[in-house]
């Protein structure tokens, strides 16, 4: 006869505990799988956040580098511009000094030329002055003779004048053959009118007894007939 197994209250409790434990295990197994998915999602999100922060930092660093490079380029350009401006200023200063020097030289040259022209005009406007005596007449005649290429010296003129008229510009010979023919010799070098008219030198008075005109015409005549007044030692 089969043995009757009596299930006590203790047995029931133990069985209940075992059943409950199995249920818990099953639930744990099922629940653990379900919780793993949210954890993985959280990890992925965190990773994405870290990656995003890193990318933002790199972008910021790149932007800062670009800004630094841009500032350096601006500074370099400004420095080059400053150097170019200083160089241009220095070159302009040199050019200005040269221009000033050239202008000063031109001004000095112009003033010198003006002074020379003024001197020349004064020389033309103020002719040489001669004394109104025998010495002055001879010297003025010599200057005219020199311009006209008429030979003769102070000594030759003076010597012949003293022999012919003793230095009297109004001396007249009223006794020789010329006087007898109505054309007396007159003046410092005793010249007759026809001879004076033929040998008169331009620039002198057309008057036989004018001292300078008389001397110059006589010297011109003597140069034609004797080579020079210096070669005359007697009546001619």
PDB file of C-alpha atoms in Angstrom:
ATOM      1  CA  UNK A   1       0.000   0.000   0.000  1.00  0.00           C
ATOM      2  CA  UNK A   2       1.457   3.166  -1.060  1.00  0.00           C
ATOM      3  CA  UNK A   3       2.700   5.348   1.612  1.00  0.00           C
ATOM      4  CA  UNK A   4       0.706   8.439   2.065  1.00  0.00           C
ATOM      5  CA  UNK A   5       2.827  11.547   2.010  1.00  0.00           C
ATOM      6  CA  UNK A   6       1.468  14.279   4.080  1.00  0.00           C
ATOM      7  CA  UNK A   7       2.222  17.730   2.995  1.00  0.00           C
ATOM      8  CA  UNK A   8       2.629  19.884   5.932  1.00  0.00           C
ATOM      9  CA  UNK A   9       2.416  23.613   6.159  1.00  0.00           C
ATOM     10  CA  UNK A  10       6.148  23.800   6.173  1.00  0.00           C
ATOM     11  CA  UNK A  11       6.349  21.938   2.928  1.00  0.00           C
ATOM     12  CA  UNK A  12       3.869  24.353   1.358  1.00  0.00           C
ATOM     13  CA  UNK A  13       5.874  27.314   2.458  1.00  0.00           C
ATOM     14  CA  UNK A  14       9.095  25.847   1.127  1.00  0.00           C
ATOM     15  CA  UNK A  15       7.431  25.091  -2.198  1.00  0.00           C
ATOM     16  CA  UNK A  16       6.097  28.559  -2.377  1.00  0.00           C
ATOM     17  CA  UNK A  17       9.527  29.942  -1.694  1.00  0.00           C
ATOM     18  CA  UNK A  18      11.045  27.837  -4.460  1.00  0.00           C
ATOM     19  CA  UNK A  19       8.373  28.878  -6.931  1.00  0.00           C
ATOM     20  CA  UNK A  20       8.843  32.457  -6.019  1.00  0.00           C
ATOM     21  CA  UNK A  21      12.577  32.177  -6.402  1.00  0.00           C
ATOM     22  CA  UNK A  22      12.167  30.729  -9.886  1.00  0.00           C
ATOM     23  CA  UNK A  23       9.825  33.444 -10.839  1.00  0.00           C
ATOM     24  CA  UNK A  24      12.276  36.037  -9.622  1.00  0.00           C
ATOM     25  CA  UNK A  25      15.075  34.426 -11.561  1.00  0.00           C
ATOM     26  CA  UNK A  26      12.972  34.394 -14.687  1.00  0.00           C
ATOM     27  CA  UNK A  27      11.960  37.946 -14.171  1.00  0.00           C
ATOM     28  CA  UNK A  28      15.573  38.968 -13.508  1.00  0.00           C
ATOM     29  CA  UNK A  29      16.673  37.236 -16.676  1.00  0.00           C
ATOM     30  CA  UNK A  30      13.975  38.949 -18.669  1.00  0.00           C
ATOM     31  CA  UNK A  31      14.350  42.313 -16.949  1.00  0.00           C
ATOM     32  CA  UNK A  32      18.156  42.394 -17.329  1.00  0.00           C
ATOM     33  CA  UNK A  33      17.917  42.080 -21.067  1.00  0.00           C
ATOM     34  CA  UNK A  34      15.424  44.872 -21.203  1.00  0.00           C
ATOM     35  CA  UNK A  35      17.568  47.301 -19.091  1.00  0.00           C
ATOM     36  CA  UNK A  36      20.686  46.726 -21.213  1.00  0.00           C
ATOM     37  CA  UNK A  37      19.183  48.558 -24.152  1.00  0.00           C
ATOM     38  CA  UNK A  38      18.686  51.899 -22.330  1.00  0.00           C
ATOM     39  CA  UNK A  39      22.249  51.699 -20.933  1.00  0.00           C
ATOM     40  CA  UNK A  40      23.745  51.210 -24.378  1.00  0.00           C
ATOM     41  CA  UNK A  41      21.696  54.099 -25.658  1.00  0.00           C
ATOM     42  CA  UNK A  42      22.947  56.254 -22.814  1.00  0.00           C
ATOM     43  CA  UNK A  43      26.575  55.287 -23.579  1.00  0.00           C
ATOM     44  CA  UNK A  44      26.082  56.125 -27.249  1.00  0.00           C
ATOM     45  CA  UNK A  45      24.619  59.523 -26.378  1.00  0.00           C
ATOM     46  CA  UNK A  46      27.525  60.275 -24.014  1.00  0.00           C
ATOM     47  CA  UNK A  47      30.002  59.315 -26.712  1.00  0.00           C
ATOM     48  CA  UNK A  48      28.223  61.553 -29.161  1.00  0.00           C
ATOM     49  CA  UNK A  49      28.349  64.385 -26.649  1.00  0.00           C
ATOM     50  CA  UNK A  50      32.108  63.906 -26.116  1.00  0.00           C
ATOM     51  CA  UNK A  51      32.671  63.801 -29.876  1.00  0.00           C
ATOM     52  CA  UNK A  52      30.601  66.964 -30.277  1.00  0.00           C
ATOM     53  CA  UNK A  53      32.606  68.791 -27.617  1.00  0.00           C
ATOM     54  CA  UNK A  54      35.881  67.701 -29.248  1.00  0.00           C
ATOM     55  CA  UNK A  55      34.711  68.894 -32.668  1.00  0.00           C
ATOM     56  CA  UNK A  56      33.611  72.235 -31.238  1.00  0.00           C
ATOM     57  CA  UNK A  57      36.992  72.693 -29.556  1.00  0.00           C
ATOM     58  CA  UNK A  58      38.799  71.906 -32.827  1.00  0.00           C
ATOM     59  CA  UNK A  59      36.578  74.350 -34.709  1.00  0.00           C
ATOM     60  CA  UNK A  60      37.221  77.029 -32.094  1.00  0.00           C
ATOM     61  CA  UNK A  61      40.955  76.362 -32.232  1.00  0.00           C
ATOM     62  CA  UNK A  62      40.939  76.551 -36.039  1.00  0.00           C
ATOM     63  CA  UNK A  63      38.945  79.788 -35.934  1.00  0.00           C
ATOM     64  CA  UNK A  64      41.381  81.262 -33.385  1.00  0.00           C
ATOM     65  CA  UNK A  65      44.315  80.243 -35.594  1.00  0.00           C
ATOM     66  CA  UNK A  66      42.683  81.860 -38.593  1.00  0.00           C
ATOM     67  CA  UNK A  67      42.032  85.046 -36.654  1.00  0.00           C
ATOM     68  CA  UNK A  68      45.662  85.075 -35.438  1.00  0.00           C
ATOM     69  CA  UNK A  69      46.910  84.576 -39.014  1.00  0.00           C
ATOM     70  CA  UNK A  70      44.624  87.342 -40.246  1.00  0.00           C
ATOM     71  CA  UNK A  71      45.871  89.712 -37.538  1.00  0.00           C
ATOM     72  CA  UNK A  72      49.488  88.844 -38.406  1.00  0.00           C
ATOM     73  CA  UNK A  73      48.816  89.495 -42.095  1.00  0.00           C
ATOM     74  CA  UNK A  74      47.291  92.881 -41.243  1.00  0.00           C
ATOM     75  CA  UNK A  75      50.242  93.716 -38.994  1.00  0.00           C
ATOM     76  CA  UNK A  76      52.746  92.641 -41.688  1.00  0.00           C
ATOM     77  CA  UNK A  77      50.935  94.727 -44.289  1.00  0.00           C
ATOM     78  CA  UNK A  78      50.927  97.726 -41.955  1.00  0.00           C
ATOM     79  CA  UNK A  79      54.642  97.276 -41.264  1.00  0.00           C
ATOM     80  CA  UNK A  80      55.428  97.055 -44.997  1.00  0.00           C
ATOM     81  CA  UNK A  81      53.298 100.121 -45.651  1.00  0.00           C
ATOM     82  CA  UNK A  82      55.116 102.045 -42.911  1.00  0.00           C
ATOM     83  CA  UNK A  83      58.511 101.057 -44.369  1.00  0.00           C
ATOM     84  CA  UNK A  84      57.378 102.064 -47.863  1.00  0.00           C
ATOM     85  CA  UNK A  85      56.071 105.390 -46.561  1.00  0.00           C
ATOM     86  CA  UNK A  86      59.343 106.126 -44.731  1.00  0.00           C
ATOM     87  CA  UNK A  87      61.321 105.236 -47.838  1.00  0.00           C
ATOM     88  CA  UNK A  88      59.096 107.410 -50.016  1.00  0.00           C
ATOM     89  CA  UNK A  89      59.411 110.270 -47.518  1.00  0.00           C
ATOM     90  CA  UNK A  90      63.205 109.942 -47.487  1.00  0.00           C
ATOM     91  CA  UNK A  91      63.363 109.862 -51.294  1.00  0.00           C
ATOM     92  CA  UNK A  92      61.057 112.883 -51.474  1.00  0.00           C
ATOM     93  CA  UNK A  93      63.251 114.748 -48.985  1.00  0.00           C
ATOM     94  CA  UNK A  94      66.332 114.023 -51.105  1.00  0.00           C
ATOM     95  CA  UNK A  95      64.495 115.066 -54.274  1.00  0.00           C
ATOM     96  CA  UNK A  96      63.281 118.250 -52.581  1.00  0.00           C
ATOM     97  CA  UNK A  97      66.827 119.121 -51.474  1.00  0.00           C
ATOM     98  CA  UNK A  98      68.137 118.544 -54.993  1.00  0.00           C
ATOM     99  CA  UNK A  99      65.339 120.645 -56.443  1.00  0.00           C
ATOM    100  CA  UNK A 100      66.072 123.420 -53.926  1.00  0.00           C
ATOM    101  CA  UNK A 101      69.787 123.299 -54.766  1.00  0.00           C
ATOM    102  CA  UNK A 102      69.055 123.365 -58.494  1.00  0.00           C
ATOM    103  CA  UNK A 103      66.627 126.228 -58.044  1.00  0.00           C
ATOM    104  CA  UNK A 104      69.175 128.154 -55.982  1.00  0.00           C
ATOM    105  CA  UNK A 105      71.881 127.521 -58.597  1.00  0.00           C
ATOM    106  CA  UNK A 106      69.581 128.650 -61.398  1.00  0.00           C
ATOM    107  CA  UNK A 107      68.644 131.740 -59.425  1.00  0.00           C
ATOM    108  CA  UNK A 108      72.291 132.572 -58.780  1.00  0.00           C
ATOM    109  CA  UNK A 109      73.125 132.003 -62.454  1.00  0.00           C
ATOM    110  CA  UNK A 110      70.178 134.141 -63.527  1.00  0.00           C
ATOM    111  CA  UNK A 111      71.181 136.918 -61.138  1.00  0.00           C
ATOM    112  CA  UNK A 112      74.766 136.744 -62.377  1.00  0.00           C
ATOM    113  CA  UNK A 113      73.622 136.940 -65.998  1.00  0.00           C
ATOM    114  CA  UNK A 114      71.355 139.847 -65.133  1.00  0.00           C
ATOM    115  CA  UNK A 115      74.239 141.587 -63.396  1.00  0.00           C
ATOM    116  CA  UNK A 116      76.466 140.993 -66.423  1.00  0.00           C
ATOM    117  CA  UNK A 117      73.806 142.378 -68.754  1.00  0.00           C
ATOM    118  CA  UNK A 118      73.375 145.365 -66.473  1.00  0.00           C
ATOM    119  CA  UNK A 119      77.116 145.943 -66.514  1.00  0.00           C
ATOM    120  CA  UNK A 120      77.165 145.645 -70.287  1.00  0.00           C
ATOM    121  CA  UNK A 121      74.269 148.092 -70.613  1.00  0.00           C
ATOM    122  CA  UNK A 122      76.022 150.522 -68.306  1.00  0.00           C
ATOM    123  CA  UNK A 123      79.181 150.158 -70.349  1.00  0.00           C
ATOM    124  CA  UNK A 124      77.226 150.913 -73.509  1.00  0.00           C
ATOM    125  CA  UNK A 125      75.199 153.691 -71.913  1.00  0.00           C
ATOM    126  CA  UNK A 126      78.225 155.314 -70.325  1.00  0.00           C
ATOM    127  CA  UNK A 127      80.887 155.768 -73.027  1.00  0.00           C
ATOM    128  CA  UNK A 128      84.465 156.255 -72.071  1.00  0.00           C
ATOM    129  CA  UNK A 129      85.235 159.784 -70.982  1.00  0.00           C
ATOM    130  CA  UNK A 130      88.205 161.698 -72.394  1.00  0.00           C
ATOM    131  CA  UNK A 131      89.737 164.923 -71.210  1.00  0.00           C
ATOM    132  CA  UNK A 132      89.160 167.959 -73.397  1.00  0.00           C
ATOM    133  CA  UNK A 133      92.836 168.592 -74.039  1.00  0.00           C
ATOM    134  CA  UNK A 134      95.562 167.361 -76.376  1.00  0.00           C
ATOM    135  CA  UNK A 135      96.153 164.191 -74.351  1.00  0.00           C
ATOM    136  CA  UNK A 136      92.417 163.371 -74.339  1.00  0.00           C
ATOM    137  CA  UNK A 137      92.042 164.075 -78.089  1.00  0.00           C
ATOM    138  CA  UNK A 138      94.959 161.820 -78.969  1.00  0.00           C
ATOM    139  CA  UNK A 139      93.669 158.979 -76.749  1.00  0.00           C
ATOM    140  CA  UNK A 140      90.157 159.194 -78.151  1.00  0.00           C
ATOM    141  CA  UNK A 141      91.556 159.187 -81.691  1.00  0.00           C
ATOM    142  CA  UNK A 142      93.680 156.112 -80.886  1.00  0.00           C
ATOM    143  CA  UNK A 143      90.600 154.211 -79.622  1.00  0.00           C
ATOM    144  CA  UNK A 144      88.717 155.027 -82.828  1.00  0.00           C
ATOM    145  CA  UNK A 145      91.750 154.106 -84.946  1.00  0.00           C
ATOM    146  CA  UNK A 146      91.974 150.774 -83.156  1.00  0.00           C
ATOM    147  CA  UNK A 147      88.342 149.961 -83.974  1.00  0.00           C
ATOM    148  CA  UNK A 148      88.890 150.943 -87.623  1.00  0.00           C
ATOM    149  CA  UNK A 149      92.241 149.124 -87.889  1.00  0.00           C
ATOM    150  CA  UNK A 150      94.142 152.332 -88.600  1.00  0.00           C
ATOM    151  CA  UNK A 151      97.789 152.044 -87.454  1.00  0.00           C
ATOM    152  CA  UNK A 152      99.497 154.654 -85.313  1.00  0.00           C
ATOM    153  CA  UNK A 153     100.839 155.297 -81.829  1.00  0.00           C
ATOM    154  CA  UNK A 154     100.510 157.990 -79.216  1.00  0.00           C
ATOM    155  CA  UNK A 155     104.118 159.013 -79.810  1.00  0.00           C
ATOM    156  CA  UNK A 156     103.681 159.262 -83.604  1.00  0.00           C
ATOM    157  CA  UNK A 157     100.556 161.381 -83.310  1.00  0.00           C
ATOM    158  CA  UNK A 158     101.932 163.653 -80.615  1.00  0.00           C
ATOM    159  CA  UNK A 159     105.216 164.224 -82.405  1.00  0.00           C
ATOM    160  CA  UNK A 160     103.570 165.250 -85.695  1.00  0.00           C
ATOM    161  CA  UNK A 161     100.924 167.394 -83.972  1.00  0.00           C
ATOM    162  CA  UNK A 162     103.573 169.395 -82.159  1.00  0.00           C
ATOM    163  CA  UNK A 163     105.474 169.972 -85.385  1.00  0.00           C
ATOM    164  CA  UNK A 164     102.404 170.944 -87.434  1.00  0.00           C
ATOM    165  CA  UNK A 165     100.351 173.061 -84.992  1.00  0.00           C
ATOM    166  CA  UNK A 166     102.043 173.081 -81.567  1.00  0.00           C
ATOM    167  CA  UNK A 167      98.845 171.490 -80.262  1.00  0.00           C
ATOM    168  CA  UNK A 168      96.491 174.286 -81.402  1.00  0.00           C
ATOM    169  CA  UNK A 169      93.290 172.782 -82.929  1.00  0.00           C
ATOM    170  CA  UNK A 170      92.426 176.111 -84.591  1.00  0.00           C
ATOM    171  CA  UNK A 171      95.807 176.627 -86.271  1.00  0.00           C
ATOM    172  CA  UNK A 172      95.593 177.724 -89.934  1.00  0.00           C
ATOM    173  CA  UNK A 173      98.404 177.886 -92.528  1.00  0.00           C
ATOM    174  CA  UNK A 174      97.706 180.922 -94.663  1.00  0.00           C
ATOM    175  CA  UNK A 175     100.973 181.167 -96.537  1.00  0.00           C
ATOM    176  CA  UNK A 176     101.784 177.793 -98.277  1.00  0.00           C
ATOM    177  CA  UNK A 177     100.689 176.663-101.739  1.00  0.00           C
ATOM    178  CA  UNK A 178      97.480 175.224-100.399  1.00  0.00           C
ATOM    179  CA  UNK A 179      96.572 178.571 -98.872  1.00  0.00           C
ATOM    180  CA  UNK A 180      97.467 180.279-102.160  1.00  0.00           C
ATOM    181  CA  UNK A 181      95.065 177.872-103.899  1.00  0.00           C
ATOM    182  CA  UNK A 182      92.334 178.777-101.433  1.00  0.00           C
ATOM    183  CA  UNK A 183      92.357 175.558 -99.457  1.00  0.00           C
ATOM    184  CA  UNK A 184      94.583 176.317 -96.438  1.00  0.00           C
ATOM    185  CA  UNK A 185      95.720 173.550 -94.086  1.00  0.00           C
ATOM    186  CA  UNK A 186      93.912 173.594 -90.751  1.00  0.00           C
ATOM    187  CA  UNK A 187      93.803 171.899 -87.382  1.00  0.00           C
ATOM    188  CA  UNK A 188      96.174 169.885 -85.228  1.00  0.00           C
ATOM    189  CA  UNK A 189      97.710 167.958 -88.128  1.00  0.00           C
ATOM    190  CA  UNK A 190      97.200 170.702 -90.763  1.00  0.00           C
ATOM    191  CA  UNK A 191      94.821 168.891 -93.116  1.00  0.00           C
ATOM    192  CA  UNK A 192      93.214 170.526 -96.179  1.00  0.00           C
ATOM    193  CA  UNK A 193      89.476 170.164 -96.736  1.00  0.00           C
ATOM    194  CA  UNK A 194      89.633 167.809 -99.757  1.00  0.00           C
ATOM    195  CA  UNK A 195      91.937 165.410 -97.889  1.00  0.00           C
ATOM    196  CA  UNK A 196      89.723 165.574 -94.801  1.00  0.00           C
ATOM    197  CA  UNK A 197      86.632 164.792 -96.876  1.00  0.00           C
ATOM    198  CA  UNK A 198      88.335 161.849 -98.602  1.00  0.00           C
ATOM    199  CA  UNK A 199      89.753 160.295 -95.431  1.00  0.00           C
ATOM    200  CA  UNK A 200      87.136 161.249 -92.866  1.00  0.00           C
ATOM    201  CA  UNK A 201      86.508 158.388 -90.402  1.00  0.00           C
ATOM    202  CA  UNK A 202      82.933 157.504 -89.478  1.00  0.00           C
ATOM    203  CA  UNK A 203      82.041 158.169 -85.855  1.00  0.00           C
ATOM    204  CA  UNK A 204      83.877 161.497 -85.760  1.00  0.00           C
ATOM    205  CA  UNK A 205      82.606 165.023 -86.412  1.00  0.00           C
ATOM    206  CA  UNK A 206      82.497 166.158 -90.025  1.00  0.00           C
ATOM    207  CA  UNK A 207      84.318 169.325 -89.139  1.00  0.00           C
ATOM    208  CA  UNK A 208      87.892 169.927 -90.290  1.00  0.00           C
ATOM    209  CA  UNK A 209      89.006 171.713 -87.118  1.00  0.00           C
ATOM    210  CA  UNK A 210      87.410 169.247 -84.696  1.00  0.00           C
ATOM    211  CA  UNK A 211      90.453 167.882 -82.804  1.00  0.00           C
ATOM    212  CA  UNK A 212      89.503 164.168 -82.852  1.00  0.00           C
ATOM    213  CA  UNK A 213      88.143 164.238 -86.406  1.00  0.00           C
ATOM    214  CA  UNK A 214      91.273 166.088 -87.650  1.00  0.00           C
ATOM    215  CA  UNK A 215      93.705 163.667 -85.967  1.00  0.00           C
ATOM    216  CA  UNK A 216      91.839 160.520 -87.089  1.00  0.00           C
ATOM    217  CA  UNK A 217      91.455 161.668 -90.723  1.00  0.00           C
ATOM    218  CA  UNK A 218      95.162 162.654 -90.886  1.00  0.00           C
ATOM    219  CA  UNK A 219      96.190 159.263 -89.429  1.00  0.00           C
ATOM    220  CA  UNK A 220      93.965 157.492 -91.981  1.00  0.00           C
ATOM    221  CA  UNK A 221      95.565 159.496 -94.817  1.00  0.00           C
ATOM    222  CA  UNK A 222      99.100 158.818 -93.500  1.00  0.00           C
ATOM    223  CA  UNK A 223      98.359 155.073 -93.232  1.00  0.00           C
ATOM    224  CA  UNK A 224      97.267 155.068 -96.886  1.00  0.00           C
ATOM    225  CA  UNK A 225     100.266 157.074 -98.138  1.00  0.00           C
ATOM    226  CA  UNK A 226     103.079 156.088 -95.730  1.00  0.00           C
ATOM    227  CA  UNK A 227     101.894 152.957 -93.900  1.00  0.00           C
ATOM    228  CA  UNK A 228     101.406 154.791 -90.568  1.00  0.00           C
ATOM    229  CA  UNK A 229     101.487 158.252 -89.040  1.00  0.00           C
ATOM    230  CA  UNK A 230     104.505 156.937 -87.134  1.00  0.00           C
ATOM    231  CA  UNK A 231     106.459 156.968 -90.411  1.00  0.00           C
ATOM    232  CA  UNK A 232     105.878 160.708 -90.957  1.00  0.00           C
ATOM    233  CA  UNK A 233     108.636 163.067 -89.780  1.00  0.00           C
ATOM    234  CA  UNK A 234     108.026 166.111 -91.949  1.00  0.00           C
ATOM    235  CA  UNK A 235     105.423 167.779 -94.158  1.00  0.00           C
ATOM    236  CA  UNK A 236     103.211 165.165 -95.689  1.00  0.00           C
TER     237      UNK A 236
END
